[in-house]
Amino acid sequence: MKKIKILMVLILTATFFVSCFEDDTIDTVEPNHRVIVTSEMNFENTINPGGHIDFGDLSRGVTTRTWTFPEANTQIAGEDGNTSSKNLIKGLFYQPGVYNVTLNQTFKGDVYPNEDSTVPSTNRELDTTIVVTVLDWVESNLKAYYVNDDGSTGDELDLSDNAENEIIASKYVRLTYSAVGEPEEIVWSSAGGKPTSLETSDGVEVDMRFGKLGSWDLQYIASRTRPTDADTIFIKNFIKVLPSTEPVDLDRVFEKEGKIALEFSREMDPESLNRNNFTVRIENGGTTLNPAVSSAVIDSEEGNIVLLELENEQLYNDDQIFISYTPGSLRTLDLVDSEAFTDALLTEFTNLVNILPDTDFDYGFEGTDTSNWPYLWWGGHWGEFTHSVNLDNPRSGNYSLEVEYNARGGMIISHRDGDGNDLNFSVENGKSYEFGYYIYVEDLGWDLYGNMWNSDIRFYPSNWAFELIPTTFNEDFPTGKWVYQKQTFTATFTGDVTWLIRGYNEFNNAPIKFYLDDFILSEVPFRP
């Protein structure tokens, strides 16, 4: 009996060790998996002429492989022909064009063809094609034209050095280019231009205004980031700006470093400034202030800007600031007297810090498309509109939002991601903000019937806590140029919201077409 018990213990012990051995010898063979990489895979395999790309076959379970390159204008480093069986190779590409590099692989067994494959393919032989793009070097051809007073293109200018094409102060030159090599950014620069630098990413022409007397060079740079290349053209003494007998225009009134900035169409004579010829009126919440102007000087950076400093008074973003000029001695450098102006409104504060770039809200329309600005299906005239995020007329970057209200129509849209979630920004209860944007009205279509309300654009936070009406369309609204529109508010809640944009055109017999770009939301000081 005792022997039987001992035998049973030996049998159980042997069974235990066999079981443990079997557990430790589970099949750990890795599955066959296709993985192919290149050194430029994050940049669409795009390179300069004469550049190279490293190709890697990191697949598991490969028994044979063959890389095949086009026979013309390419080379596999270290190989005599246009094929290779190595897992890592360097490919060289000598001429612009599009090249197909193929990889034929044979695997030991069934293979997962992609990184996200959940079911293996029973086909053990796989072919892969990698498309390589070799861009031309960036090269450009330039042309320039006078701009006629009606905005049409005038005579062509001479682009030779020292041509000194003559132009009257405050007139425009139309600059155009054609280029190969797919440049991403075009920058035109001239110290005599206003502004001194103009950037574009897709437009083939820009208009540069010249208001400073004298001869000025012109520089053009076309560049791309990846693969890196640039074409620079410098034209010495391109333009010669002559005195004008035409009236000088007040183009813009804005705040700069706490002062009132008056931007004229051409350079002003610093000897002609007299602070006593200017008056300022500030309106805020039923209060009217008439501060004295303590100084009037030419801006040190821009000769066409006059800076007015107030005596013992600060400018606040919720102020309505009006400036008037009584004719005195103010004149341009080409000796044209400034005409009187009354109640010119200060429209911009340059001390704004836009909080929207640090949020999900696409303030410049560069990261979203039309589907991210959906109609909210209110029905009736609220759906009588068309809109599109497109390349037609950006103020900055590549895109803007094109909107057209139908006659007797309207609009209601929001801002959402692909899953229908609001793309938000945050506000805090009790804090004051300036909300603004730039609008370009192409077709005003102002044709009200009866004594009815003007058309407008209204903004609501997505919790409907308040209403803003930055833009009201009337017969005097400027067209054909970008205009900054703004409204200030104090938040009555703390939270994340997006903008609901409501367009109103119910009592207008004509459509209105415009573009929106460069939204701004900035925390600002209000007058105590």
Short mmCIF file of C-alpha atoms in Angstrom, two decimals:
data_model
loop_
_atom_site.label_atom_id
_atom_site.label_comp_id
_atom_site.label_asym_id
_atom_site.label_seq_id
_atom_site.Cartn_x
_atom_site.Cartn_y
_atom_site.Cartn_z
CA MET A 1 0.00 0.00 0.00
CA LYS A 2 2.84 2.31 0.84
CA LYS A 3 4.56 1.55 -2.50
CA ILE A 4 1.39 2.46 -4.40
CA LYS A 5 1.21 5.85 -2.68
CA ILE A 6 4.86 6.54 -3.53
CA LEU A 7 4.22 5.60 -7.20
CA MET A 8 1.22 7.94 -7.38
CA VAL A 9 3.33 10.82 -6.03
CA LEU A 10 6.01 10.17 -8.68
CA ILE A 11 3.41 10.10 -11.46
CA LEU A 12 1.84 13.39 -10.32
CA THR A 13 5.26 15.04 -10.01
CA ALA A 14 6.26 13.94 -13.52
CA THR A 15 2.95 15.21 -14.91
CA PHE A 16 3.54 18.62 -13.27
CA PHE A 17 7.02 19.01 -14.78
CA VAL A 18 5.84 17.97 -18.25
CA SER A 19 3.02 20.51 -18.02
CA CYS A 20 5.44 23.26 -16.99
CA PHE A 21 7.79 22.35 -19.84
CA GLU A 22 4.96 22.53 -22.36
CA ASP A 23 3.93 25.97 -21.04
CA ASP A 24 7.48 27.23 -21.47
CA THR A 25 7.70 26.09 -25.10
CA ILE A 26 4.70 28.01 -26.52
CA ASP A 27 5.29 28.91 -30.18
CA THR A 28 6.65 32.52 -30.26
CA VAL A 29 7.23 32.83 -34.03
CA GLU A 30 6.61 36.45 -35.09
CA PRO A 31 4.05 37.01 -37.87
CA ASN A 32 5.19 38.18 -41.30
CA HIS A 33 4.60 41.92 -41.61
CA ARG A 34 5.35 44.45 -44.39
CA VAL A 35 7.00 47.68 -43.16
CA ILE A 36 8.65 50.05 -45.65
CA VAL A 37 10.08 53.49 -44.76
CA THR A 38 11.94 56.33 -46.47
CA SER A 39 13.97 59.23 -45.12
CA GLU A 40 11.54 61.72 -46.73
CA MET A 41 8.26 59.90 -46.07
CA ASN A 42 7.01 62.75 -43.85
CA PHE A 43 7.60 65.20 -46.72
CA GLU A 44 5.84 63.31 -49.53
CA ASN A 45 9.21 62.00 -50.78
CA THR A 46 9.93 65.35 -52.43
CA ILE A 47 13.53 66.48 -52.99
CA ASN A 48 15.74 68.83 -55.01
CA PRO A 49 17.59 67.76 -58.20
CA GLY A 50 20.70 65.81 -57.24
CA GLY A 51 19.23 64.92 -53.87
CA HIS A 52 18.90 61.48 -52.33
CA ILE A 53 16.38 59.43 -50.37
CA ASP A 54 17.18 56.45 -48.12
CA PHE A 55 14.82 53.50 -48.56
CA GLY A 56 14.39 50.85 -45.87
CA ASP A 57 12.67 47.47 -45.87
CA LEU A 58 11.96 46.75 -42.18
CA SER A 59 9.52 43.95 -42.93
CA ARG A 60 9.51 40.68 -40.97
CA GLY A 61 9.61 37.31 -42.70
CA VAL A 62 11.11 38.41 -46.04
CA THR A 63 12.89 35.69 -48.00
CA THR A 64 13.68 37.72 -51.13
CA ARG A 65 13.38 41.38 -52.16
CA THR A 66 14.13 43.42 -55.25
CA TRP A 67 14.23 47.21 -55.42
CA THR A 68 13.83 48.56 -58.95
CA PHE A 69 14.58 52.16 -59.96
CA PRO A 70 13.81 53.91 -63.25
CA GLU A 71 16.74 53.51 -65.63
CA ALA A 72 17.05 57.22 -66.52
CA ASN A 73 18.27 60.01 -64.20
CA THR A 74 18.50 57.81 -61.08
CA GLN A 75 21.11 55.68 -59.33
CA ILE A 76 21.27 53.21 -56.45
CA ALA A 77 24.42 53.94 -54.45
CA GLY A 78 26.82 50.97 -54.50
CA GLU A 79 25.00 49.13 -57.30
CA ASP A 80 25.99 48.80 -60.95
CA GLY A 81 22.44 48.57 -62.24
CA ASN A 82 19.02 49.87 -61.33
CA THR A 83 18.09 47.01 -58.95
CA SER A 84 19.16 45.92 -55.46
CA SER A 85 18.31 43.17 -52.96
CA LYS A 86 19.60 45.01 -49.88
CA ASN A 87 17.24 45.94 -47.07
CA LEU A 88 18.64 49.49 -46.85
CA ILE A 89 19.58 51.50 -49.97
CA LYS A 90 20.35 55.08 -50.95
CA GLY A 91 18.67 56.40 -54.10
CA LEU A 92 19.93 59.42 -56.03
CA PHE A 93 17.73 61.46 -58.38
CA TYR A 94 19.36 63.88 -60.81
CA GLN A 95 16.63 65.61 -62.82
CA PRO A 96 13.22 67.17 -62.03
CA GLY A 97 10.31 64.81 -62.52
CA VAL A 98 8.20 62.09 -60.92
CA TYR A 99 9.82 58.68 -60.40
CA ASN A 100 8.29 55.33 -59.40
CA VAL A 101 10.50 53.15 -57.20
CA THR A 102 9.16 49.61 -56.80
CA LEU A 103 9.87 46.91 -54.22
CA ASN A 104 9.01 43.24 -54.83
CA GLN A 105 8.99 41.06 -51.69
CA THR A 106 8.46 37.35 -51.08
CA PHE A 107 7.55 36.27 -47.53
CA LYS A 108 7.85 32.97 -45.65
CA GLY A 109 4.09 32.69 -45.27
CA ASP A 110 0.91 34.70 -44.92
CA VAL A 111 1.72 38.37 -44.36
CA TYR A 112 0.07 41.41 -42.80
CA PRO A 113 0.39 43.93 -45.67
CA ASN A 114 -0.05 47.14 -43.65
CA GLU A 115 0.62 48.44 -40.13
CA ASP A 116 -3.09 48.48 -39.31
CA SER A 117 -3.93 45.14 -40.95
CA THR A 118 -5.85 42.75 -38.70
CA VAL A 119 -6.09 39.87 -41.18
CA PRO A 120 -3.04 38.49 -43.01
CA SER A 121 -2.92 38.13 -46.77
CA THR A 122 -2.47 34.67 -48.21
CA ASN A 123 -0.52 36.18 -51.10
CA ARG A 124 3.11 35.77 -50.06
CA GLU A 125 4.47 37.98 -52.87
CA LEU A 126 3.79 41.73 -52.52
CA ASP A 127 4.64 44.70 -54.74
CA THR A 128 4.99 48.27 -53.44
CA THR A 129 5.41 51.49 -55.44
CA ILE A 130 6.95 54.59 -53.85
CA VAL A 131 6.48 57.84 -55.77
CA VAL A 132 9.40 60.28 -55.61
CA THR A 133 8.97 63.89 -56.76
CA VAL A 134 12.01 65.93 -57.74
CA LEU A 135 11.10 69.61 -57.93
CA ASP A 136 12.72 72.12 -60.25
CA TRP A 137 14.99 74.70 -58.69
CA VAL A 138 12.96 77.81 -57.97
CA GLU A 139 13.28 80.24 -60.88
CA SER A 140 11.10 83.28 -61.56
CA ASN A 141 10.19 85.75 -64.26
CA LEU A 142 8.96 89.19 -63.15
CA LYS A 143 6.84 91.91 -64.71
CA ALA A 144 5.59 95.21 -63.33
CA TYR A 145 2.93 97.65 -64.51
CA TYR A 146 1.50 101.01 -63.63
CA VAL A 147 -1.98 100.87 -62.08
CA ASN A 148 -4.50 103.22 -63.66
CA ASP A 149 -6.76 105.37 -61.48
CA ASP A 150 -9.69 103.02 -62.20
CA GLY A 151 -7.68 100.03 -60.93
CA SER A 152 -6.96 98.55 -64.34
CA THR A 153 -3.48 97.50 -65.43
CA GLY A 154 -1.48 100.20 -67.20
CA ASP A 155 1.79 100.30 -69.13
CA GLU A 156 4.59 97.83 -68.41
CA LEU A 157 7.64 99.06 -66.48
CA ASP A 158 11.32 98.52 -67.27
CA LEU A 159 12.91 96.03 -64.85
CA SER A 160 16.52 96.89 -65.73
CA ASP A 161 18.79 98.25 -63.02
CA ASN A 162 18.68 102.06 -62.75
CA ALA A 163 15.59 102.31 -64.97
CA GLU A 164 13.98 104.70 -62.43
CA ASN A 165 10.46 104.25 -63.75
CA GLU A 166 8.72 107.48 -62.78
CA ILE A 167 5.56 107.43 -60.69
CA ILE A 168 3.55 110.11 -58.94
CA ALA A 169 3.58 109.89 -55.13
CA SER A 170 0.74 107.78 -53.65
CA LYS A 171 0.20 105.83 -56.90
CA TYR A 172 0.42 102.03 -57.21
CA VAL A 173 2.59 99.58 -59.14
CA ARG A 174 1.25 96.11 -60.01
CA LEU A 175 3.92 93.43 -59.47
CA THR A 176 3.50 90.02 -61.11
CA TYR A 177 5.56 86.87 -61.45
CA SER A 178 5.66 83.41 -62.95
CA ALA A 179 7.78 80.69 -61.38
CA VAL A 180 8.83 77.07 -61.62
CA GLY A 181 9.85 74.97 -58.64
CA GLU A 182 6.61 75.43 -56.68
CA PRO A 183 7.62 78.28 -54.34
CA GLU A 184 5.48 78.48 -51.21
CA GLU A 185 6.02 82.13 -50.34
CA ILE A 186 6.60 85.27 -52.39
CA VAL A 187 7.95 88.44 -50.75
CA TRP A 188 8.21 91.79 -52.55
CA SER A 189 10.17 94.51 -50.72
CA SER A 190 10.97 98.17 -51.36
CA ALA A 191 11.97 100.81 -48.83
CA GLY A 192 9.85 103.28 -50.77
CA GLY A 193 6.71 101.15 -50.72
CA LYS A 194 3.77 101.25 -48.36
CA PRO A 195 3.98 98.79 -46.81
CA THR A 196 7.67 98.17 -47.36
CA SER A 197 7.07 94.42 -47.71
CA LEU A 198 4.22 92.43 -49.28
CA GLU A 199 3.89 88.67 -48.83
CA THR A 200 1.75 86.24 -50.80
CA SER A 201 1.60 82.46 -50.92
CA ASP A 202 -0.55 81.82 -53.96
CA GLY A 203 -1.51 85.10 -55.66
CA VAL A 204 0.39 85.95 -58.83
CA GLU A 205 0.10 89.72 -58.42
CA VAL A 206 0.21 92.37 -55.73
CA ASP A 207 -0.16 96.15 -55.80
CA MET A 208 2.48 98.20 -53.98
CA ARG A 209 1.87 101.86 -53.20
CA PHE A 210 4.75 104.34 -53.36
CA GLY A 211 4.48 107.50 -51.27
CA LYS A 212 8.08 108.42 -50.41
CA LEU A 213 9.87 110.79 -52.75
CA GLY A 214 13.12 109.55 -54.30
CA SER A 215 14.51 106.50 -56.10
CA TRP A 216 13.92 103.06 -54.63
CA ASP A 217 15.16 99.51 -55.20
CA LEU A 218 12.90 96.46 -55.51
CA GLN A 219 13.62 92.99 -54.12
CA TYR A 220 11.74 89.78 -54.90
CA ILE A 221 12.22 86.49 -53.03
CA ALA A 222 10.41 83.27 -53.96
CA SER A 223 11.08 80.43 -51.54
CA ARG A 224 9.98 77.03 -50.35
CA THR A 225 10.69 75.35 -47.03
CA ARG A 226 11.02 71.69 -48.02
CA PRO A 227 12.96 70.89 -50.08
CA THR A 228 14.68 74.18 -49.34
CA ASP A 229 15.33 76.57 -52.20
CA ALA A 230 14.84 80.24 -53.05
CA ASP A 231 15.15 82.64 -55.96
CA THR A 232 16.15 86.24 -55.18
CA ILE A 233 15.94 89.06 -57.72
CA PHE A 234 17.19 92.57 -56.86
CA ILE A 235 16.50 95.56 -59.10
CA LYS A 236 18.49 98.69 -58.29
CA ASN A 237 16.72 102.06 -58.60
CA PHE A 238 13.57 100.40 -59.90
CA ILE A 239 11.20 103.32 -59.26
CA LYS A 240 11.47 107.09 -58.95
CA VAL A 241 8.68 108.75 -56.95
CA LEU A 242 7.82 112.28 -58.08
CA PRO A 243 5.89 115.02 -56.27
CA SER A 244 2.12 115.03 -56.71
CA THR A 245 -0.37 117.85 -57.10
CA GLU A 246 -3.28 115.60 -56.13
CA PRO A 247 -4.96 115.93 -52.71
CA VAL A 248 -3.47 113.92 -49.88
CA ASP A 249 -5.83 111.36 -48.33
CA LEU A 250 -6.23 110.31 -44.71
CA ASP A 251 -6.18 106.53 -45.16
CA ARG A 252 -6.35 105.24 -41.59
CA VAL A 253 -6.67 106.30 -37.95
CA PHE A 254 -5.37 103.90 -35.30
CA GLU A 255 -3.67 103.67 -31.91
CA LYS A 256 0.10 103.22 -31.78
CA GLU A 257 2.01 102.99 -28.50
CA GLY A 258 -0.67 104.95 -26.67
CA LYS A 259 -0.84 107.73 -29.27
CA ILE A 260 -3.31 108.55 -32.04
CA ALA A 261 -1.79 107.67 -35.43
CA LEU A 262 -2.99 109.44 -38.58
CA GLU A 263 -1.86 107.59 -41.69
CA PHE A 264 -1.82 109.71 -44.86
CA SER A 265 -1.47 108.60 -48.46
CA ARG A 266 2.04 110.03 -48.74
CA GLU A 267 4.82 111.47 -46.62
CA MET A 268 4.09 114.58 -44.58
CA ASP A 269 6.36 117.55 -43.95
CA PRO A 270 7.47 117.52 -40.28
CA GLU A 271 7.98 121.30 -40.38
CA SER A 272 4.29 121.77 -41.19
CA LEU A 273 2.92 120.15 -38.01
CA ASN A 274 1.03 122.26 -35.49
CA ARG A 275 -0.69 120.48 -32.61
CA ASN A 276 -3.17 123.35 -32.25
CA ASN A 277 -4.72 122.45 -35.63
CA PHE A 278 -6.00 119.12 -34.24
CA THR A 279 -8.90 118.48 -31.87
CA VAL A 280 -9.87 115.21 -30.21
CA ARG A 281 -13.19 114.09 -28.75
CA ILE A 282 -13.61 110.92 -26.68
CA GLU A 283 -17.05 109.42 -26.05
CA ASN A 284 -17.63 106.60 -23.61
CA GLY A 285 -20.84 105.55 -21.88
CA GLY A 286 -22.53 108.92 -22.13
CA THR A 287 -19.40 110.82 -21.08
CA THR A 288 -17.64 113.18 -23.51
CA LEU A 289 -14.03 114.27 -23.05
CA ASN A 290 -12.13 116.91 -25.03
CA PRO A 291 -8.45 116.39 -24.15
CA ALA A 292 -5.84 118.78 -25.47
CA VAL A 293 -3.24 117.59 -27.99
CA SER A 294 0.15 117.99 -26.32
CA SER A 295 2.34 117.10 -29.32
CA ALA A 296 2.18 116.27 -33.03
CA VAL A 297 5.18 114.56 -34.63
CA ILE A 298 6.04 112.41 -37.63
CA ASP A 299 6.44 108.71 -36.82
CA SER A 300 10.12 107.75 -36.76
CA GLU A 301 9.45 104.61 -38.83
CA GLU A 302 6.85 105.82 -41.33
CA GLY A 303 7.04 109.30 -42.81
CA ASN A 304 3.37 109.29 -43.81
CA ILE A 305 2.12 108.81 -40.21
CA VAL A 306 1.45 111.71 -37.83
CA LEU A 307 1.38 110.83 -34.12
CA LEU A 308 -0.79 112.86 -31.74
CA GLU A 309 -0.15 112.65 -28.00
CA LEU A 310 -2.88 113.71 -25.58
CA GLU A 311 -2.34 115.80 -22.48
CA ASN A 312 -3.07 113.84 -19.27
CA GLU A 313 -5.38 111.37 -21.00
CA GLN A 314 -5.13 107.66 -21.79
CA LEU A 315 -6.80 105.84 -24.66
CA TYR A 316 -9.03 102.88 -23.74
CA ASN A 317 -10.29 100.19 -26.08
CA ASP A 318 -13.95 100.90 -25.37
CA ASP A 319 -13.55 104.60 -26.22
CA GLN A 320 -15.04 106.15 -29.34
CA ILE A 321 -12.24 108.52 -30.41
CA PHE A 322 -12.85 111.22 -33.02
CA ILE A 323 -10.15 113.44 -34.54
CA SER A 324 -10.65 116.64 -36.54
CA TYR A 325 -8.22 118.85 -38.42
CA THR A 326 -8.76 122.55 -39.09
CA PRO A 327 -6.70 123.68 -42.11
CA GLY A 328 -3.45 125.24 -41.02
CA SER A 329 0.06 124.50 -42.20
CA LEU A 330 -0.10 120.69 -42.57
CA ARG A 331 1.24 119.63 -45.96
CA THR A 332 3.02 116.80 -47.74
CA LEU A 333 6.71 116.71 -48.58
CA ASP A 334 5.71 117.55 -52.16
CA LEU A 335 4.03 120.73 -50.83
CA VAL A 336 0.37 119.74 -51.15
CA ASP A 337 -1.76 121.10 -48.30
CA SER A 338 -3.93 118.70 -46.32
CA GLU A 339 -7.64 119.34 -46.53
CA ALA A 340 -9.82 119.58 -43.44
CA PHE A 341 -11.36 116.46 -41.94
CA THR A 342 -13.96 116.20 -39.20
CA ASP A 343 -14.62 113.40 -36.72
CA ALA A 344 -12.30 110.82 -38.28
CA LEU A 345 -12.89 107.72 -36.16
CA LEU A 346 -10.02 105.76 -34.61
CA THR A 347 -10.73 102.18 -35.70
CA GLU A 348 -7.82 100.04 -34.48
CA PHE A 349 -5.75 99.46 -31.36
CA THR A 350 -2.37 97.91 -32.10
CA ASN A 351 -1.81 96.72 -28.52
CA LEU A 352 -4.10 93.73 -29.01
CA VAL A 353 -2.85 90.26 -28.09
CA ASN A 354 -5.01 87.77 -29.94
CA ILE A 355 -5.89 84.80 -27.71
CA LEU A 356 -7.44 82.74 -30.52
CA PRO A 357 -4.17 81.23 -31.87
CA ASP A 358 -3.84 79.33 -28.57
CA THR A 359 -7.33 77.83 -28.88
CA ASP A 360 -9.11 75.35 -31.16
CA PHE A 361 -10.92 78.19 -32.96
CA ASP A 362 -9.62 78.57 -36.54
CA TYR A 363 -9.33 82.35 -36.53
CA GLY A 364 -7.69 82.61 -40.00
CA PHE A 365 -9.49 79.76 -41.85
CA GLU A 366 -6.14 78.06 -42.50
CA GLY A 367 -6.85 74.75 -40.77
CA THR A 368 -10.49 74.03 -41.60
CA ASP A 369 -12.75 73.78 -44.63
CA THR A 370 -16.35 74.71 -45.39
CA SER A 371 -17.71 71.64 -43.59
CA ASN A 372 -16.29 73.01 -40.32
CA TRP A 373 -18.55 76.08 -40.62
CA PRO A 374 -21.92 74.31 -40.90
CA TYR A 375 -25.39 75.75 -41.44
CA LEU A 376 -27.52 75.31 -38.29
CA TRP A 377 -30.78 74.56 -40.13
CA TRP A 378 -33.00 77.30 -38.83
CA GLY A 379 -34.99 77.20 -42.04
CA GLY A 380 -36.72 80.07 -43.81
CA HIS A 381 -34.59 82.99 -44.96
CA TRP A 382 -31.80 81.92 -42.55
CA GLY A 383 -30.77 79.28 -45.06
CA GLU A 384 -30.71 81.65 -48.02
CA PHE A 385 -26.94 81.99 -48.42
CA THR A 386 -23.82 80.32 -49.80
CA HIS A 387 -20.42 80.17 -48.15
CA SER A 388 -17.04 78.61 -48.83
CA VAL A 389 -13.57 78.52 -47.29
CA ASN A 390 -11.42 79.11 -50.37
CA LEU A 391 -8.31 80.68 -51.90
CA ASP A 392 -10.09 83.47 -53.77
CA ASN A 393 -9.37 86.50 -51.57
CA PRO A 394 -7.35 85.97 -48.36
CA ARG A 395 -6.24 88.96 -46.32
CA SER A 396 -3.37 86.89 -44.90
CA GLY A 397 -2.30 83.29 -45.34
CA ASN A 398 -4.00 81.23 -48.05
CA TYR A 399 -7.68 81.13 -47.13
CA SER A 400 -10.65 83.28 -46.17
CA LEU A 401 -14.39 82.66 -45.76
CA GLU A 402 -16.46 83.76 -48.76
CA VAL A 403 -20.11 84.53 -47.94
CA GLU A 404 -23.02 85.60 -50.12
CA TYR A 405 -26.41 86.43 -48.65
CA ASN A 406 -29.19 85.83 -51.16
CA ALA A 407 -31.61 88.67 -51.80
CA ARG A 408 -34.07 88.73 -48.86
CA GLY A 409 -31.97 86.00 -47.27
CA GLY A 410 -29.81 85.42 -44.22
CA MET A 411 -27.35 83.02 -42.62
CA ILE A 412 -26.69 81.09 -39.42
CA ILE A 413 -23.49 79.03 -39.07
CA SER A 414 -21.25 77.72 -36.31
CA HIS A 415 -17.71 76.35 -36.04
CA ARG A 416 -17.26 72.61 -35.42
CA ASP A 417 -14.80 69.78 -35.93
CA GLY A 418 -15.42 66.73 -38.11
CA ASP A 419 -17.31 64.98 -35.31
CA GLY A 420 -19.70 67.88 -34.78
CA ASN A 421 -18.03 69.21 -31.62
CA ASP A 422 -17.73 72.97 -31.14
CA LEU A 423 -14.26 74.44 -31.73
CA ASN A 424 -14.06 76.66 -28.68
CA PHE A 425 -12.25 79.49 -26.97
CA SER A 426 -12.52 80.57 -23.31
CA VAL A 427 -13.73 83.76 -21.65
CA GLU A 428 -13.80 84.73 -17.97
CA ASN A 429 -16.60 86.39 -16.08
CA GLY A 430 -15.97 90.10 -15.52
CA LYS A 431 -13.11 90.41 -18.01
CA SER A 432 -13.41 92.83 -20.92
CA TYR A 433 -12.59 91.86 -24.50
CA GLU A 434 -12.37 93.30 -27.98
CA PHE A 435 -13.71 91.04 -30.70
CA GLY A 436 -12.85 91.95 -34.27
CA TYR A 437 -12.30 90.68 -37.78
CA TYR A 438 -11.47 91.93 -41.25
CA ILE A 439 -14.17 92.09 -43.91
CA TYR A 440 -13.88 92.68 -47.65
CA VAL A 441 -17.20 93.58 -49.28
CA GLU A 442 -17.18 92.74 -52.97
CA ASP A 443 -20.82 93.51 -53.76
CA LEU A 444 -22.81 95.62 -51.31
CA GLY A 445 -26.13 95.23 -53.11
CA TRP A 446 -27.79 97.84 -50.91
CA ASP A 447 -31.45 97.97 -52.00
CA LEU A 448 -33.75 98.13 -48.98
CA TYR A 449 -37.49 98.12 -49.53
CA GLY A 450 -39.55 100.40 -47.40
CA ASN A 451 -38.22 102.02 -44.23
CA MET A 452 -36.69 98.79 -42.95
CA TRP A 453 -33.55 97.67 -41.11
CA ASN A 454 -30.11 97.51 -42.67
CA SER A 455 -28.46 94.14 -43.23
CA ASP A 456 -25.77 93.07 -40.76
CA ILE A 457 -23.55 90.38 -39.24
CA ARG A 458 -24.23 89.33 -35.66
CA PHE A 459 -22.18 87.13 -33.35
CA TYR A 460 -23.43 85.12 -30.37
CA PRO A 461 -21.50 82.89 -27.99
CA SER A 462 -22.80 79.35 -28.31
CA ASN A 463 -24.57 79.69 -24.93
CA TRP A 464 -26.47 82.75 -26.24
CA ALA A 465 -25.28 84.92 -23.33
CA PHE A 466 -25.05 88.14 -25.37
CA GLU A 467 -25.17 89.62 -28.88
CA LEU A 468 -22.52 91.52 -30.87
CA ILE A 469 -23.17 93.44 -34.10
CA PRO A 470 -19.72 94.48 -35.40
CA THR A 471 -20.90 95.08 -38.98
CA THR A 472 -23.99 96.91 -40.21
CA PHE A 473 -24.25 97.20 -44.00
CA ASN A 474 -25.48 100.55 -45.30
CA GLU A 475 -25.09 102.47 -48.54
CA ASP A 476 -21.85 104.07 -47.30
CA PHE A 477 -20.09 100.84 -46.31
CA PRO A 478 -16.66 100.67 -48.06
CA THR A 479 -16.22 98.09 -50.82
CA GLY A 480 -13.21 96.65 -52.59
CA LYS A 481 -10.86 96.74 -49.60
CA TRP A 482 -10.28 95.02 -46.28
CA VAL A 483 -11.87 96.87 -43.35
CA TYR A 484 -11.43 96.08 -39.66
CA GLN A 485 -14.68 95.69 -37.70
CA LYS A 486 -14.79 95.42 -33.92
CA GLN A 487 -16.97 95.46 -30.84
CA THR A 488 -16.08 95.34 -27.15
CA PHE A 489 -17.87 93.40 -24.43
CA THR A 490 -17.54 92.27 -20.84
CA ALA A 491 -18.08 88.55 -20.26
CA THR A 492 -20.95 87.64 -17.93
CA PHE A 493 -19.86 84.02 -17.50
CA THR A 494 -16.79 81.81 -17.39
CA GLY A 495 -16.60 78.98 -19.88
CA ASP A 496 -15.72 77.55 -23.28
CA VAL A 497 -17.80 78.73 -26.23
CA THR A 498 -17.60 79.19 -29.97
CA TRP A 499 -19.16 81.88 -32.15
CA LEU A 500 -22.54 81.48 -33.80
CA ILE A 501 -22.51 83.78 -36.83
CA ARG A 502 -25.89 85.14 -37.94
CA GLY A 503 -26.30 87.03 -41.20
CA TYR A 504 -29.31 89.29 -41.73
CA ASN A 505 -30.49 90.37 -45.20
CA GLU A 506 -34.26 89.93 -44.93
CA PHE A 507 -35.25 93.41 -46.11
CA ASN A 508 -32.66 93.81 -48.87
CA ASN A 509 -33.79 93.16 -52.44
CA ALA A 510 -30.22 92.42 -53.55
CA PRO A 511 -27.55 89.91 -52.52
CA ILE A 512 -24.47 90.91 -50.51
CA LYS A 513 -21.11 89.23 -51.14
CA PHE A 514 -18.13 89.56 -48.80
CA TYR A 515 -15.10 87.80 -47.32
CA LEU A 516 -14.10 87.34 -43.65
CA ASP A 517 -10.57 86.74 -42.35
CA ASP A 518 -8.29 87.14 -39.32
CA PHE A 519 -10.63 86.97 -36.33
CA ILE A 520 -9.29 88.60 -33.16
CA LEU A 521 -10.29 88.17 -29.52
CA SER A 522 -8.20 90.19 -27.10
CA GLU A 523 -8.49 91.00 -23.42
CA VAL A 524 -8.46 94.81 -23.21
CA PRO A 525 -8.64 97.60 -20.62
CA PHE A 526 -11.90 99.54 -20.38
CA ARG A 527 -12.18 103.11 -19.18
CA PRO A 528 -12.71 103.05 -15.39
#
